[in-house]
């Protein structure tokens, strides 16, 4: 039995299929008009078809680098999508056994059936990428958490709002496990430490009746002892009613400015993105005029909506010197990623507004989600911190950062980076 092996790479809208002998390069064709959007299902279900290899004189196969985050779209709910592709195209789709692997294999009795199946999968990927169901995986960031004094200010800001008085104590306001049991112990202490009073008892007669003189017993009023537990619960209840809880605060060690959001669903696209960022290093330096650039953070503002139902609270960014060098440098980066085909069309049309997010209701923990999931009342926070001087900070570098993955320093995992000038260049 002869076997033809093809390899394939997905680079946004184009399928490159390579035969084992290097002779074939089949371009992508328009999406199958019979493909239904119903193929887009948010599920991790799906099983690998069982059975032996397809009976054929010649077997053809393609290895497709898909990306772990897109596997669920190809499988579909209960494996329905990939089974339909197999039946319609006369192929077999083999999924990886590990979530860390990015590739699938399509086997078929002819090169044509395998190619048609790969194009169907490309259509699914295109639709998935444009859908909000597939979250952003990476972004270009300007790290601010490298400045310890700024991190400390953010920690104090969060502790103040959440009512955390001991910064060294890891208080979890989302849990009932911090209930204080010292109230019961305090009751025993009150009895032990009460003032002792001497009472003179005189027998009035042999009938054992006792006459007590209480005219000289001092009356003492004890103020109730304040309970740290009660104060904490009270504070937690108040902020909870405002839709405020710990998870909606940005982690201080991840504090940053966002330049561009990206969906990089496989290793190939991450590698391309890393190369793109590094390739514009000299252009970025030129845009910065080979001089350091610093920003000033002051106050708090609400992004869209209004304070009573805020979704995002951020510190406005002002470039020191006001020459617009930082914005120009960021635009160089954005243009390069757009040119490389790594940016969604809707994102490429967005106007850049640098801002430092401090609270985002989208980060709310699932177990705390209620009808207030998409907002919180920020009026009291802005009243207190609306004119806060966060300080001036040097922008040292730009990162290609991976969301949901963190390096040892607590910041987002850095896939690639380029330096910004840190010393004044003397001509």
GROMACS .gro file of C-alpha atoms in nm:
model
  427
    1UNK     CA    1   0.000   0.000   0.000
    2UNK     CA    2   0.142   0.339  -0.096
    3UNK     CA    3   0.103   0.637   0.132
    4UNK     CA    4   0.118   1.003   0.028
    5UNK     CA    5   0.190   1.243   0.311
    6UNK     CA    6   0.107   1.609   0.294
    7UNK     CA    7   0.183   1.879   0.549
    8UNK     CA    8  -0.020   2.194   0.587
    9UNK     CA    9   0.014   2.534   0.749
   10UNK     CA   10  -0.270   2.775   0.820
   11UNK     CA   11  -0.170   3.138   0.770
   12UNK     CA   12  -0.500   3.327   0.788
   13UNK     CA   13  -0.711   3.253   0.483
   14UNK     CA   14  -0.451   3.052   0.287
   15UNK     CA   15  -0.391   2.679   0.295
   16UNK     CA   16  -0.047   2.562   0.184
   17UNK     CA   17  -0.041   2.189   0.121
   18UNK     CA   18   0.294   2.026   0.058
   19UNK     CA   19   0.334   1.674  -0.081
   20UNK     CA   20   0.606   1.460   0.070
   21UNK     CA   21   0.816   1.494  -0.245
   22UNK     CA   22   0.770   1.873  -0.252
   23UNK     CA   23   0.587   1.870  -0.584
   24UNK     CA   24   0.245   2.000  -0.487
   25UNK     CA   25   0.141   2.339  -0.350
   26UNK     CA   26  -0.236   2.367  -0.359
   27UNK     CA   27  -0.375   2.717  -0.292
   28UNK     CA   28  -0.683   2.782  -0.089
   29UNK     CA   29  -1.018   2.808  -0.263
   30UNK     CA   30  -1.340   2.987  -0.156
   31UNK     CA   31  -1.528   2.844   0.139
   32UNK     CA   32  -1.763   2.561   0.078
   33UNK     CA   33  -2.102   2.731   0.016
   34UNK     CA   34  -2.275   2.440   0.190
   35UNK     CA   35  -2.092   2.502   0.516
   36UNK     CA   36  -2.328   2.604   0.791
   37UNK     CA   37  -2.251   2.833   1.082
   38UNK     CA   38  -2.407   2.563   1.294
   39UNK     CA   39  -2.069   2.393   1.282
   40UNK     CA   40  -1.948   2.648   1.533
   41UNK     CA   41  -2.022   2.484   1.866
   42UNK     CA   42  -1.862   2.568   2.198
   43UNK     CA   43  -1.773   2.223   2.322
   44UNK     CA   44  -1.473   2.014   2.401
   45UNK     CA   45  -1.662   1.695   2.323
   46UNK     CA   46  -1.575   1.467   2.036
   47UNK     CA   47  -1.407   1.133   1.997
   48UNK     CA   48  -1.157   0.987   1.759
   49UNK     CA   49  -1.326   0.751   1.512
   50UNK     CA   50  -1.250   0.391   1.585
   51UNK     CA   51  -1.159   0.123   1.340
   52UNK     CA   52  -0.876   0.033   1.114
   53UNK     CA   53  -0.725   0.222   0.824
   54UNK     CA   54  -0.942   0.291   0.522
   55UNK     CA   55  -0.922   0.016   0.261
   56UNK     CA   56  -0.752   0.175  -0.038
   57UNK     CA   57  -0.480   0.106  -0.287
   58UNK     CA   58  -0.329   0.443  -0.206
   59UNK     CA   59  -0.381   0.639   0.114
   60UNK     CA   60  -0.336   1.015   0.133
   61UNK     CA   61  -0.295   1.218   0.452
   62UNK     CA   62  -0.244   1.575   0.561
   63UNK     CA   63  -0.105   1.702   0.890
   64UNK     CA   64  -0.275   2.028   0.987
   65UNK     CA   65  -0.133   2.259   1.252
   66UNK     CA   66  -0.457   2.386   1.402
   67UNK     CA   67  -0.386   2.500   1.757
   68UNK     CA   68  -0.528   2.353   2.076
   69UNK     CA   69  -0.778   2.639   2.124
   70UNK     CA   70  -0.947   2.559   1.790
   71UNK     CA   71  -0.985   2.184   1.830
   72UNK     CA   72  -1.327   2.220   1.991
   73UNK     CA   73  -1.464   2.405   1.689
   74UNK     CA   74  -1.356   2.128   1.453
   75UNK     CA   75  -1.498   1.860   1.682
   76UNK     CA   76  -1.827   2.037   1.743
   77UNK     CA   77  -2.081   1.945   2.004
   78UNK     CA   78  -2.062   1.575   2.075
   79UNK     CA   79  -1.818   1.536   1.789
   80UNK     CA   80  -2.091   1.622   1.537
   81UNK     CA   81  -1.888   1.858   1.319
   82UNK     CA   82  -1.589   1.635   1.260
   83UNK     CA   83  -1.815   1.333   1.198
   84UNK     CA   84  -2.007   1.529   0.937
   85UNK     CA   85  -1.682   1.623   0.762
   86UNK     CA   86  -1.574   1.260   0.761
   87UNK     CA   87  -1.902   1.145   0.611
   88UNK     CA   88  -1.928   1.423   0.353
   89UNK     CA   89  -1.567   1.409   0.238
   90UNK     CA   90  -1.490   1.040   0.280
   91UNK     CA   91  -1.199   1.103   0.515
   92UNK     CA   92  -1.088   1.019   0.865
   93UNK     CA   93  -0.987   1.294   1.111
   94UNK     CA   94  -0.740   1.198   1.384
   95UNK     CA   95  -0.713   1.433   1.681
   96UNK     CA   96  -0.407   1.452   1.909
   97UNK     CA   97  -0.410   1.263   2.236
   98UNK     CA   98  -0.267   1.561   2.429
   99UNK     CA   99  -0.411   1.911   2.469
  100UNK     CA  100  -0.059   2.044   2.427
  101UNK     CA  101  -0.038   1.922   2.067
  102UNK     CA  102  -0.149   2.154   1.787
  103UNK     CA  103  -0.193   1.924   1.487
  104UNK     CA  104  -0.458   1.692   1.348
  105UNK     CA  105  -0.426   1.439   1.066
  106UNK     CA  106  -0.672   1.393   0.781
  107UNK     CA  107  -0.659   1.060   0.598
  108UNK     CA  108  -0.843   0.988   0.275
  109UNK     CA  109  -0.856   0.761  -0.028
  110UNK     CA  110  -0.763   1.046  -0.261
  111UNK     CA  111  -0.569   1.370  -0.257
  112UNK     CA  112  -0.885   1.550  -0.367
  113UNK     CA  113  -1.095   1.431  -0.071
  114UNK     CA  114  -0.821   1.522   0.174
  115UNK     CA  115  -0.782   1.866   0.020
  116UNK     CA  116  -1.158   1.932   0.025
  117UNK     CA  117  -1.172   1.832   0.392
  118UNK     CA  118  -0.884   2.065   0.477
  119UNK     CA  119  -1.066   2.353   0.308
  120UNK     CA  120  -1.379   2.276   0.507
  121UNK     CA  121  -1.173   2.293   0.825
  122UNK     CA  122  -1.020   2.622   0.711
  123UNK     CA  123  -1.373   2.763   0.678
  124UNK     CA  124  -1.449   2.656   1.034
  125UNK     CA  125  -1.130   2.821   1.157
  126UNK     CA  126  -1.205   3.147   0.974
  127UNK     CA  127  -1.549   3.164   1.131
  128UNK     CA  128  -1.419   3.074   1.476
  129UNK     CA  129  -1.147   3.340   1.468
  130UNK     CA  130  -1.397   3.613   1.384
  131UNK     CA  131  -1.634   3.493   1.655
  132UNK     CA  132  -1.617   3.630   2.011
  133UNK     CA  133  -1.638   3.267   2.123
  134UNK     CA  134  -1.263   3.242   2.060
  135UNK     CA  135  -1.092   3.471   2.308
  136UNK     CA  136  -0.776   3.672   2.245
  137UNK     CA  137  -0.470   3.466   2.330
  138UNK     CA  138  -0.191   3.728   2.314
  139UNK     CA  139  -0.137   4.102   2.315
  140UNK     CA  140   0.138   4.357   2.270
  141UNK     CA  141   0.201   4.524   2.605
  142UNK     CA  142   0.411   4.797   2.760
  143UNK     CA  143   0.491   4.659   3.109
  144UNK     CA  144   0.442   4.894   3.404
  145UNK     CA  145   0.472   4.633   3.679
  146UNK     CA  146   0.850   4.658   3.649
  147UNK     CA  147   0.825   4.967   3.873
  148UNK     CA  148   0.799   4.842   4.237
  149UNK     CA  149   0.670   5.176   4.369
  150UNK     CA  150   0.375   5.163   4.128
  151UNK     CA  151   0.296   4.805   4.228
  152UNK     CA  152   0.293   4.913   4.594
  153UNK     CA  153   0.051   5.197   4.516
  154UNK     CA  154  -0.186   4.957   4.343
  155UNK     CA  155  -0.172   4.713   4.634
  156UNK     CA  156  -0.257   4.993   4.877
  157UNK     CA  157  -0.537   5.112   4.647
  158UNK     CA  158  -0.695   4.767   4.638
  159UNK     CA  159  -0.652   4.705   5.011
  160UNK     CA  160  -0.813   5.038   5.092
  161UNK     CA  161  -1.124   4.966   4.885
  162UNK     CA  162  -1.154   4.604   4.997
  163UNK     CA  163  -1.100   4.693   5.364
  164UNK     CA  164  -0.782   4.490   5.404
  165UNK     CA  165  -0.594   4.643   5.697
  166UNK     CA  166  -0.309   4.392   5.715
  167UNK     CA  167  -0.124   4.396   5.381
  168UNK     CA  168   0.085   4.097   5.489
  169UNK     CA  169  -0.220   3.880   5.539
  170UNK     CA  170  -0.357   3.701   5.236
  171UNK     CA  171  -0.726   3.771   5.293
  172UNK     CA  172  -0.968   3.597   5.064
  173UNK     CA  173  -1.284   3.804   5.065
  174UNK     CA  174  -1.457   3.556   4.837
  175UNK     CA  175  -1.454   3.280   5.096
  176UNK     CA  176  -1.641   3.209   5.417
  177UNK     CA  177  -1.334   3.043   5.562
  178UNK     CA  178  -1.213   3.365   5.723
  179UNK     CA  179  -1.499   3.375   5.973
  180UNK     CA  180  -1.356   3.478   6.309
  181UNK     CA  181  -1.442   3.259   6.610
  182UNK     CA  182  -1.288   3.492   6.869
  183UNK     CA  183  -1.630   3.630   6.972
  184UNK     CA  184  -1.706   3.322   7.181
  185UNK     CA  185  -1.365   3.343   7.349
  186UNK     CA  186  -1.424   3.711   7.433
  187UNK     CA  187  -1.735   3.623   7.636
  188UNK     CA  188  -1.528   3.406   7.867
  189UNK     CA  189  -1.270   3.681   7.904
  190UNK     CA  190  -1.537   3.931   8.013
  191UNK     CA  191  -1.633   3.709   8.302
  192UNK     CA  192  -1.277   3.643   8.412
  193UNK     CA  193  -1.180   4.009   8.410
  194UNK     CA  194  -1.499   4.154   8.566
  195UNK     CA  195  -1.456   4.387   8.868
  196UNK     CA  196  -1.497   4.202   9.198
  197UNK     CA  197  -1.748   4.364   9.442
  198UNK     CA  198  -1.766   4.294   9.813
  199UNK     CA  199  -2.123   4.244   9.941
  200UNK     CA  200  -2.204   4.234  10.310
  201UNK     CA  201  -2.461   3.968  10.396
  202UNK     CA  202  -2.640   3.992  10.729
  203UNK     CA  203  -2.874   3.731  10.869
  204UNK     CA  204  -3.192   3.899  10.987
  205UNK     CA  205  -3.304   3.600  11.196
  206UNK     CA  206  -3.261   3.233  11.243
  207UNK     CA  207  -3.504   3.178  10.957
  208UNK     CA  208  -3.199   3.201  10.722
  209UNK     CA  209  -3.337   3.499  10.546
  210UNK     CA  210  -3.052   3.722  10.419
  211UNK     CA  211  -3.059   4.098  10.392
  212UNK     CA  212  -2.830   4.239  10.122
  213UNK     CA  213  -2.713   4.599  10.124
  214UNK     CA  214  -2.658   4.697   9.757
  215UNK     CA  215  -2.660   5.074   9.804
  216UNK     CA  216  -2.281   5.093   9.782
  217UNK     CA  217  -2.230   4.858   9.486
  218UNK     CA  218  -2.084   5.063   9.198
  219UNK     CA  219  -2.274   5.041   8.867
  220UNK     CA  220  -2.032   4.979   8.580
  221UNK     CA  221  -2.125   5.004   8.212
  222UNK     CA  222  -1.905   4.800   7.972
  223UNK     CA  223  -1.880   4.909   7.611
  224UNK     CA  224  -1.918   4.619   7.367
  225UNK     CA  225  -1.586   4.499   7.230
  226UNK     CA  226  -1.538   4.572   6.861
  227UNK     CA  227  -1.502   4.259   6.652
  228UNK     CA  228  -1.259   4.256   6.364
  229UNK     CA  229  -1.469   3.983   6.211
  230UNK     CA  230  -1.785   4.194   6.228
  231UNK     CA  231  -1.609   4.493   6.074
  232UNK     CA  232  -1.471   4.280   5.795
  233UNK     CA  233  -1.806   4.119   5.720
  234UNK     CA  234  -1.973   4.461   5.723
  235UNK     CA  235  -1.716   4.603   5.481
  236UNK     CA  236  -1.746   4.300   5.255
  237UNK     CA  237  -2.126   4.329   5.250
  238UNK     CA  238  -2.109   4.695   5.153
  239UNK     CA  239  -1.868   4.650   4.863
  240UNK     CA  240  -2.052   4.337   4.750
  241UNK     CA  241  -2.370   4.540   4.714
  242UNK     CA  242  -2.174   4.774   4.487
  243UNK     CA  243  -2.064   4.484   4.269
  244UNK     CA  244  -1.705   4.515   4.391
  245UNK     CA  245  -1.496   4.212   4.483
  246UNK     CA  246  -1.132   4.113   4.470
  247UNK     CA  247  -1.123   3.940   4.132
  248UNK     CA  248  -1.223   4.247   3.930
  249UNK     CA  249  -0.905   4.432   4.030
  250UNK     CA  250  -0.608   4.405   3.795
  251UNK     CA  251  -0.327   4.208   3.959
  252UNK     CA  252  -0.058   4.465   4.044
  253UNK     CA  253   0.222   4.243   3.912
  254UNK     CA  254   0.054   4.238   3.568
  255UNK     CA  255  -0.001   4.614   3.540
  256UNK     CA  256   0.056   4.733   3.182
  257UNK     CA  257  -0.052   4.941   2.885
  258UNK     CA  258  -0.214   4.749   2.598
  259UNK     CA  259  -0.104   4.830   2.243
  260UNK     CA  260  -0.279   4.557   2.043
  261UNK     CA  261  -0.494   4.248   2.106
  262UNK     CA  262  -0.420   3.932   1.906
  263UNK     CA  263  -0.562   3.587   1.839
  264UNK     CA  264  -0.265   3.357   1.783
  265UNK     CA  265  -0.411   3.009   1.793
  266UNK     CA  266  -0.109   2.794   1.707
  267UNK     CA  267   0.267   2.787   1.751
  268UNK     CA  268   0.327   2.895   1.392
  269UNK     CA  269   0.137   3.220   1.438
  270UNK     CA  270   0.308   3.290   1.770
  271UNK     CA  271   0.645   3.243   1.602
  272UNK     CA  272   0.547   3.477   1.317
  273UNK     CA  273   0.421   3.738   1.565
  274UNK     CA  274   0.745   3.719   1.761
  275UNK     CA  275   0.945   3.778   1.443
  276UNK     CA  276   0.725   4.071   1.344
  277UNK     CA  277   0.776   4.246   1.678
  278UNK     CA  278   1.151   4.198   1.673
  279UNK     CA  279   1.176   4.308   1.310
  280UNK     CA  280   1.045   4.660   1.388
  281UNK     CA  281   1.283   4.730   1.676
  282UNK     CA  282   1.490   4.986   1.485
  283UNK     CA  283   1.178   5.157   1.346
  284UNK     CA  284   1.039   5.189   1.698
  285UNK     CA  285   1.366   5.346   1.816
  286UNK     CA  286   1.345   5.591   1.527
  287UNK     CA  287   0.986   5.682   1.616
  288UNK     CA  288   1.106   5.751   1.971
  289UNK     CA  289   1.386   5.967   1.829
  290UNK     CA  290   1.634   5.744   2.011
  291UNK     CA  291   1.531   5.907   2.339
  292UNK     CA  292   1.368   5.760   2.651
  293UNK     CA  293   0.993   5.808   2.688
  294UNK     CA  294   0.803   5.836   3.016
  295UNK     CA  295   0.435   5.860   3.102
  296UNK     CA  296   0.234   6.014   3.382
  297UNK     CA  297  -0.064   5.840   3.540
  298UNK     CA  298  -0.316   6.059   3.715
  299UNK     CA  299  -0.673   6.006   3.835
  300UNK     CA  300  -0.933   5.747   3.740
  301UNK     CA  301  -1.187   5.742   3.460
  302UNK     CA  302  -1.466   5.511   3.346
  303UNK     CA  303  -1.443   5.357   3.000
  304UNK     CA  304  -1.783   5.392   2.834
  305UNK     CA  305  -2.103   5.384   3.033
  306UNK     CA  306  -2.123   5.576   3.358
  307UNK     CA  307  -1.981   5.545   3.706
  308UNK     CA  308  -2.285   5.389   3.872
  309UNK     CA  309  -2.259   5.095   3.630
  310UNK     CA  310  -1.893   5.092   3.535
  311UNK     CA  311  -1.731   4.805   3.352
  312UNK     CA  312  -1.374   4.928   3.324
  313UNK     CA  313  -1.196   5.180   3.545
  314UNK     CA  314  -0.857   5.306   3.427
  315UNK     CA  315  -0.585   5.561   3.493
  316UNK     CA  316  -0.542   5.803   3.201
  317UNK     CA  317  -0.198   5.810   3.036
  318UNK     CA  318  -0.011   6.130   2.953
  319UNK     CA  319   0.322   6.125   2.771
  320UNK     CA  320   0.582   6.340   2.946
  321UNK     CA  321   0.688   6.612   2.704
  322UNK     CA  322   0.377   6.576   2.489
  323UNK     CA  323   0.556   6.509   2.159
  324UNK     CA  324   0.352   6.202   2.071
  325UNK     CA  325   0.659   5.983   2.032
  326UNK     CA  326   0.508   5.691   2.224
  327UNK     CA  327   0.191   5.684   2.014
  328UNK     CA  328   0.399   5.692   1.694
  329UNK     CA  329   0.614   5.404   1.818
  330UNK     CA  330   0.305   5.201   1.905
  331UNK     CA  331   0.157   5.270   1.563
  332UNK     CA  332   0.473   5.133   1.399
  333UNK     CA  333   0.413   4.807   1.589
  334UNK     CA  334   0.042   4.795   1.500
  335UNK     CA  335   0.105   4.860   1.130
  336UNK     CA  336   0.361   4.578   1.115
  337UNK     CA  337   0.119   4.326   1.269
  338UNK     CA  338  -0.162   4.437   1.037
  339UNK     CA  339   0.065   4.401   0.734
  340UNK     CA  340   0.158   4.049   0.847
  341UNK     CA  341  -0.210   3.951   0.854
  342UNK     CA  342  -0.211   3.885   1.228
  343UNK     CA  343  -0.477   4.140   1.327
  344UNK     CA  344  -0.854   4.103   1.292
  345UNK     CA  345  -1.008   4.359   1.060
  346UNK     CA  346  -1.224   4.511   1.333
  347UNK     CA  347  -0.919   4.552   1.557
  348UNK     CA  348  -0.710   4.706   1.281
  349UNK     CA  349  -0.970   4.982   1.251
  350UNK     CA  350  -0.959   5.070   1.620
  351UNK     CA  351  -0.791   5.396   1.718
  352UNK     CA  352  -0.522   5.346   1.979
  353UNK     CA  353  -0.593   5.491   2.322
  354UNK     CA  354  -0.329   5.405   2.576
  355UNK     CA  355  -0.474   5.351   2.922
  356UNK     CA  356  -0.384   5.164   3.240
  357UNK     CA  357  -0.676   4.948   3.352
  358UNK     CA  358  -0.713   4.908   3.730
  359UNK     CA  359  -1.054   4.736   3.747
  360UNK     CA  360  -1.242   4.526   3.493
  361UNK     CA  361  -1.571   4.351   3.570
  362UNK     CA  362  -1.502   4.097   3.298
  363UNK     CA  363  -1.246   3.938   3.529
  364UNK     CA  364  -1.510   3.857   3.789
  365UNK     CA  365  -1.491   3.501   3.916
  366UNK     CA  366  -1.758   3.269   3.781
  367UNK     CA  367  -1.883   3.177   4.127
  368UNK     CA  368  -1.949   3.544   4.201
  369UNK     CA  369  -2.133   3.612   3.877
  370UNK     CA  370  -2.479   3.765   3.920
  371UNK     CA  371  -2.695   4.005   3.728
  372UNK     CA  372  -2.428   4.266   3.810
  373UNK     CA  373  -2.163   4.062   3.633
  374UNK     CA  374  -2.090   4.327   3.372
  375UNK     CA  375  -2.077   4.632   3.598
  376UNK     CA  376  -1.994   4.776   3.940
  377UNK     CA  377  -2.064   5.103   4.118
  378UNK     CA  378  -1.746   5.310   4.094
  379UNK     CA  379  -1.879   5.641   4.228
  380UNK     CA  380  -1.726   5.620   4.574
  381UNK     CA  381  -1.394   5.496   4.429
  382UNK     CA  382  -1.368   5.789   4.187
  383UNK     CA  383  -1.470   6.032   4.460
  384UNK     CA  384  -1.174   5.914   4.664
  385UNK     CA  385  -0.916   5.846   4.393
  386UNK     CA  386  -1.035   6.060   4.101
  387UNK     CA  387  -0.735   6.291   4.139
  388UNK     CA  388  -0.484   6.032   4.252
  389UNK     CA  389  -0.124   6.099   4.149
  390UNK     CA  390   0.004   5.757   4.048
  391UNK     CA  391   0.341   5.893   3.939
  392UNK     CA  392   0.569   5.915   3.635
  393UNK     CA  393   0.725   5.603   3.486
  394UNK     CA  394   0.974   5.514   3.216
  395UNK     CA  395   0.855   5.282   2.937
  396UNK     CA  396   1.141   5.034   2.901
  397UNK     CA  397   1.021   4.778   2.647
  398UNK     CA  398   0.738   4.626   2.446
  399UNK     CA  399   0.635   4.263   2.494
  400UNK     CA  400   0.443   4.006   2.297
  401UNK     CA  401   0.256   3.877   2.601
  402UNK     CA  402   0.058   3.555   2.638
  403UNK     CA  403  -0.267   3.582   2.830
  404UNK     CA  404  -0.346   3.346   3.120
  405UNK     CA  405   0.021   3.236   3.144
  406UNK     CA  406   0.267   3.404   3.381
  407UNK     CA  407   0.643   3.414   3.424
  408UNK     CA  408   0.826   3.383   3.757
  409UNK     CA  409   0.802   3.758   3.822
  410UNK     CA  410   0.422   3.741   3.806
  411UNK     CA  411   0.394   3.923   3.473
  412UNK     CA  412   0.240   3.773   3.160
  413UNK     CA  413   0.460   3.522   2.979
  414UNK     CA  414   0.687   3.705   2.736
  415UNK     CA  415   0.704   3.542   2.392
  416UNK     CA  416   0.923   3.819   2.248
  417UNK     CA  417   1.030   4.172   2.338
  418UNK     CA  418   1.205   4.480   2.203
  419UNK     CA  419   1.383   4.742   2.416
  420UNK     CA  420   1.301   5.113   2.432
  421UNK     CA  421   1.579   5.371   2.484
  422UNK     CA  422   1.665   5.413   2.851
  423UNK     CA  423   1.958   5.655   2.827
  424UNK     CA  424   1.973   5.993   2.661
  425UNK     CA  425   2.168   5.970   2.336
  426UNK     CA  426   2.424   6.247   2.301
  427UNK     CA  427   2.489   6.349   1.940
   0.00000   0.00000   0.00000
